[in-house]
Short mmCIF file of C-alpha atoms in Angstrom, two decimals:
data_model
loop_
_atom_site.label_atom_id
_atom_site.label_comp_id
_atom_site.label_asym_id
_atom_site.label_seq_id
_atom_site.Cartn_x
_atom_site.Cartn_y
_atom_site.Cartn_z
CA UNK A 27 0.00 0.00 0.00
CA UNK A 28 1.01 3.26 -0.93
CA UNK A 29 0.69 6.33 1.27
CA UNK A 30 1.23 10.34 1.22
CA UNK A 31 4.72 9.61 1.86
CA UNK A 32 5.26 9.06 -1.85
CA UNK A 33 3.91 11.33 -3.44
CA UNK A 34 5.32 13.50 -1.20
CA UNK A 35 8.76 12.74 -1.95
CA UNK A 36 7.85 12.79 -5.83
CA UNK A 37 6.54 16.28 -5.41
CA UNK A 38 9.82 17.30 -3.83
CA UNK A 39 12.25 15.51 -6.04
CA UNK A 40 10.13 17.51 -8.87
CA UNK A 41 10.84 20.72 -7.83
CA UNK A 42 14.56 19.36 -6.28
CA UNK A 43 15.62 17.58 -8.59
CA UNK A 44 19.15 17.29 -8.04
CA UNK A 45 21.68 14.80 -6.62
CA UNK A 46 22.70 16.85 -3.92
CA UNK A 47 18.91 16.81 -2.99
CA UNK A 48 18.47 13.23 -3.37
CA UNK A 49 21.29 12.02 -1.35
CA UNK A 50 20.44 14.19 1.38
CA UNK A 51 17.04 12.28 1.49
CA UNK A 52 17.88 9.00 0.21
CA UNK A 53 16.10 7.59 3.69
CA UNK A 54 13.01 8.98 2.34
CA UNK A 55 13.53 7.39 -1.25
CA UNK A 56 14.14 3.75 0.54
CA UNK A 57 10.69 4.13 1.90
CA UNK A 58 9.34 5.12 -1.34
CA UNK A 59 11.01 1.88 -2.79
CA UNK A 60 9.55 -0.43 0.20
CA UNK A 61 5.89 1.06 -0.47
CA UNK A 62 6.36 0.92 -4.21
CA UNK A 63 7.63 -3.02 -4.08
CA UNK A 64 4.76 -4.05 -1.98
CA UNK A 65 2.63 -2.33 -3.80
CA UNK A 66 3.97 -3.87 -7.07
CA UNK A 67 4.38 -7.60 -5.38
CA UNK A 68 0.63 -6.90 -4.27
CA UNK A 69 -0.10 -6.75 -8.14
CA UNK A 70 2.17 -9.28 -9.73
CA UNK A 71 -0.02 -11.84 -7.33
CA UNK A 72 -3.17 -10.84 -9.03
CA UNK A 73 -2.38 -10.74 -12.29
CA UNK A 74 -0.87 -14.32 -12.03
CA UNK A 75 -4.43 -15.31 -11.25
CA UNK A 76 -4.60 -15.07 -15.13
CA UNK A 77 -1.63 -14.51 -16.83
CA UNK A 78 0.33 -17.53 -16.02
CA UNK A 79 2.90 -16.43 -18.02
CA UNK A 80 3.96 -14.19 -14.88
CA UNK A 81 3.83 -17.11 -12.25
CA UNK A 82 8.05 -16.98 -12.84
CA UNK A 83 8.67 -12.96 -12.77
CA UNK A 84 10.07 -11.01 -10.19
CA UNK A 85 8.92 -8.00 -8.65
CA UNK A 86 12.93 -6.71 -8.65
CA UNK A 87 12.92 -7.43 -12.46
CA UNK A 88 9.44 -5.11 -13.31
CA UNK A 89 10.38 -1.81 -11.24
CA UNK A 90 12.23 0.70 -13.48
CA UNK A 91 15.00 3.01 -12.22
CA UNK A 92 14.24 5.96 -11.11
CA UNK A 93 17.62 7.58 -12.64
CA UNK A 94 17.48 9.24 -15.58
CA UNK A 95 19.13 8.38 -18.44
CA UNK A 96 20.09 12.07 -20.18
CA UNK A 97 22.90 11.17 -22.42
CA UNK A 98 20.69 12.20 -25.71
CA UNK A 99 18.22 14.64 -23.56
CA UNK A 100 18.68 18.23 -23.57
CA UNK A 101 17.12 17.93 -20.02
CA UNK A 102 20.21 16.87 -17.21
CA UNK A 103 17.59 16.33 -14.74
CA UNK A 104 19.25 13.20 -12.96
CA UNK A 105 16.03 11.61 -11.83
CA UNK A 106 12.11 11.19 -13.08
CA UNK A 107 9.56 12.77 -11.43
CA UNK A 108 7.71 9.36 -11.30
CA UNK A 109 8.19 5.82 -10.37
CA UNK A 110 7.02 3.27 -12.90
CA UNK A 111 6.98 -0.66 -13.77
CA UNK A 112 6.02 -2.80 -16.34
CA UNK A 113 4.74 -6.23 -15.94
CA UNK A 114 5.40 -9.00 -18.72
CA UNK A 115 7.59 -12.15 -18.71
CA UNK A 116 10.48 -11.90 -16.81
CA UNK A 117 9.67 -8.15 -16.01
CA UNK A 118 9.98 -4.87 -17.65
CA UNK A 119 12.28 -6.28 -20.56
CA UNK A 120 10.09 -9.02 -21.52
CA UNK A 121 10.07 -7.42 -25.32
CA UNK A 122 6.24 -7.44 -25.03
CA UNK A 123 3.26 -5.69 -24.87
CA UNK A 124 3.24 -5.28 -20.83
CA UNK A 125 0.59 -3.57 -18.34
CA UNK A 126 2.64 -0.05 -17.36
CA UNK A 127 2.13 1.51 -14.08
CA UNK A 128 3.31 5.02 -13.79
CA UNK A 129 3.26 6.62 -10.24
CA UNK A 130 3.41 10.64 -10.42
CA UNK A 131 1.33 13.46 -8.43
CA UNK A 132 -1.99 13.67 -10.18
CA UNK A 133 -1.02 12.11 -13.12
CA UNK A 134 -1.05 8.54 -11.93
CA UNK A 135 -1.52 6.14 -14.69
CA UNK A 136 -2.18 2.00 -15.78
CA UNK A 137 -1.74 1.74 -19.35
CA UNK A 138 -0.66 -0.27 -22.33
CA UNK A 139 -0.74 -0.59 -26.33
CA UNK A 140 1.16 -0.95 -29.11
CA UNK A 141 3.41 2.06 -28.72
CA UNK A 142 7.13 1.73 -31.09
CA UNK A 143 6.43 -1.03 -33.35
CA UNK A 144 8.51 -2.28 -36.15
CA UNK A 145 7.95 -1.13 -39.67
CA UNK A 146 6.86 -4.82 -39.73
CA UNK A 147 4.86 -4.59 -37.11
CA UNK A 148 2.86 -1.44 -37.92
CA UNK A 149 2.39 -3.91 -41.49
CA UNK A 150 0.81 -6.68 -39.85
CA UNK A 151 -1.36 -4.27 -37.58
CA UNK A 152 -2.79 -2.57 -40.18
CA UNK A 153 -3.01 -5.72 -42.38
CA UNK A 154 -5.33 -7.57 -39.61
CA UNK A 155 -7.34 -4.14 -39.31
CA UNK A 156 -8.20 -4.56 -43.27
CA UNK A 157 -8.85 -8.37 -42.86
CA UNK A 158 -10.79 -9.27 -39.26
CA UNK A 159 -11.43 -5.32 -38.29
CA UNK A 160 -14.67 -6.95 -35.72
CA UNK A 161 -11.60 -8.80 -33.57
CA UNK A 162 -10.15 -5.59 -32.87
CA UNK A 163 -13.33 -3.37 -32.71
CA UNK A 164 -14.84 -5.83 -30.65
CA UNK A 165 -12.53 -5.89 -27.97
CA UNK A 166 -11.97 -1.65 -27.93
CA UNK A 167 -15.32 -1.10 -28.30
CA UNK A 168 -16.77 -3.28 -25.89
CA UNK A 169 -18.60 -0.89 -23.24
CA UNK A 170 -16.44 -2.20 -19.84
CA UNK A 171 -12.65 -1.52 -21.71
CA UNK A 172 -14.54 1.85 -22.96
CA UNK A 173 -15.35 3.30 -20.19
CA UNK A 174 -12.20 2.20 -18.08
CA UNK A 175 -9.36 2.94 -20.87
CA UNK A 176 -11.44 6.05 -21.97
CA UNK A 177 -7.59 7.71 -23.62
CA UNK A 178 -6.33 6.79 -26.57
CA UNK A 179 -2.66 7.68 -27.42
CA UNK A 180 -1.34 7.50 -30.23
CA UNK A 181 -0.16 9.21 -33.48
CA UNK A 182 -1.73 8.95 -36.83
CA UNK A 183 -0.88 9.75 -40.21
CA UNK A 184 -2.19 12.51 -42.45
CA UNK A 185 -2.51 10.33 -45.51
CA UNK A 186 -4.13 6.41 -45.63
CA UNK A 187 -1.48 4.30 -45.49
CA UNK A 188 0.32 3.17 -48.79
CA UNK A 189 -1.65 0.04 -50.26
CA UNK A 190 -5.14 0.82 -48.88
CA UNK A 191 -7.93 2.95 -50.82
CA UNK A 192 -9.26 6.57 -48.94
CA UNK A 193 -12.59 5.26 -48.73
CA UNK A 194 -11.82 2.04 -46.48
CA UNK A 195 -14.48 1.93 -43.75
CA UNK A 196 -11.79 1.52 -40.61
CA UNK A 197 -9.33 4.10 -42.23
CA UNK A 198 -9.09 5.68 -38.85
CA UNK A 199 -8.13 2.73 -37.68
CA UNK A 200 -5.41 2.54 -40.29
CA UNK A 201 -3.89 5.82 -39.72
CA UNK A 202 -2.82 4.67 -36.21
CA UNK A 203 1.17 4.63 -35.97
CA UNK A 204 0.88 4.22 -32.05
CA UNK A 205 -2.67 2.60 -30.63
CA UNK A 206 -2.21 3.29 -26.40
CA UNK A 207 -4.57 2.90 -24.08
CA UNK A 208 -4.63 4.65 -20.71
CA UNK A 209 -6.42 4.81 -17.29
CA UNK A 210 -5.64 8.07 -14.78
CA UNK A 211 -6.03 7.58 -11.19
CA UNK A 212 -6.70 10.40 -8.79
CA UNK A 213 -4.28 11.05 -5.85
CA UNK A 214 -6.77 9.64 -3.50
CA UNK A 215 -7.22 6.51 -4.96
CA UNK A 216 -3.94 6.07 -4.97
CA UNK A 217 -3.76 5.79 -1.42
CA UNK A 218 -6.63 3.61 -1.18
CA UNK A 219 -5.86 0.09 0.51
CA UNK A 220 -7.78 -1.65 -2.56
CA UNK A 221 -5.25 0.19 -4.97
CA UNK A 222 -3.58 -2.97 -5.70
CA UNK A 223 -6.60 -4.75 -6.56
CA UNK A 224 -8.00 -1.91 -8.79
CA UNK A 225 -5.19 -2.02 -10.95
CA UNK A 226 -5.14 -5.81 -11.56
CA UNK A 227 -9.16 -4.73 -12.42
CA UNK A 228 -7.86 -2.34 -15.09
CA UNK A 229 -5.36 -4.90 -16.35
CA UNK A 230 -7.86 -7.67 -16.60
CA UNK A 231 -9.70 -5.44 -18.82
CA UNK A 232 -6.68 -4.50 -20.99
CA UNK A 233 -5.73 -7.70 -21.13
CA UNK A 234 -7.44 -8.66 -24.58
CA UNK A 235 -6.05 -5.94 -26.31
CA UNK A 236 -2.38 -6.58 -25.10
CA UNK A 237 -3.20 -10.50 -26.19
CA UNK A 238 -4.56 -9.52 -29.40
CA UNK A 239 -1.39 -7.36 -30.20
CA UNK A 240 1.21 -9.50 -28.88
CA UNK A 241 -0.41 -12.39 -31.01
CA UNK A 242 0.20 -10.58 -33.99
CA UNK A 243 3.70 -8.90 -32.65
CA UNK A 244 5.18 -12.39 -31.69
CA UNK A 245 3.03 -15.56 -32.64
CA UNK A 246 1.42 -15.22 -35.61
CA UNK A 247 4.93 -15.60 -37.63
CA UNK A 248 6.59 -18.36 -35.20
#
């Protein structure tokens, strides 16, 4: 369970954030870590209640640094203003679509898509889209992953896609480059004892999307 003491410290680290700062509070970060690992544990348990390809992934392996890394960034902040992890197959590098959990001052988030694909990818996205569009549709339309993944992100392109006439009926479907879904969290429910259990909620819902993409990502060709 999470409490005010995090967000606390991620509010300060925001408007502190340097490693002077940091070091002269690390005791303060180590509790952020310990409330942020059980929280995370708390969910890796319920999500192997159906996602048994989890039962083997450890909580260590999911939680992202909170370092920076600002070798190509024109921003030298040393740390984020957030603490995050992503839950797939042996943790955050699983090279899979994952459930992401982003931890930040009103801007709390559980999300996941198809977000950097391949050129090859992209081709196989879109080329499902023309075929089965209904598998998709059915699954973002349906009224419960609606109303709980209510933000799409995601950019499109001006122009329909080489190889596919104007007039297609899913063309905005097509234009998709990115296809992200996200859920925001206010600070209060953040702090909420059930907080672990809503999540693993939101990523049973999300859950047929991130199958559906994966599928076509890392199955369909094997």
């Amino acid at each position: 369970m999470l409490t005010h003491h995090t967000l606390q410290f991620l509010t300060y680290l925001q408007e502190n954030n340097n490693r002077e700062w940091f070091q002269s509070n690390k005791k303060d970060y180590e509790k952020l870590k310990e409330e942020f690992e059980a929280l995370c544990q708390d969910i890796l348990s319920g999500l192997t209640l159906f996602q048994e390809d989890l039962i083997n992934t450890k909580v260590k392996d999911c939680i992202f640094r909170i370092n920076r890394d600002v070798r190509f960034s024109k921003d030298k902040s040393p740390y984020k203003n957030y603490i995050s992890a992503a839950f797939g197959p042996g943790g955050r590098h699983s090279n899979k679509i994952d459930f992401y959990i982003q931890i930040q001052p009103d801007a709390t988030i559980l999300g996941g898509g198809m977000w950097a694909p391949t050129p090859t990818q992209l081709a196989s996205f879109r080329q499902e889209i023309d075929y089965n569009p209904a598998m998709l549709k059915g699954i973002i339309e349906d009224e419960s992953f609606n109303k709980y993944f209510n933000e799409i992100h995601g950019e499109k392109v001006k122009k329909m896609p080489k190889g596919y006439p104007i007039d297609h009926p899913d063309i905005e479907l097509l234009k998709y480059k990115q296809l992200f879904f996200v859920h925001r969290y206010k600070n209060d429910e953040v702090f909420n004892p059930t907080f672990a259990n809503e999540i693993v909620t939101g990523c049973k819902i999300l859950k047929p999307y991130l199958d559906y993409v994966n599928h076509l990502f890392f199955e369909e060709n094997n």
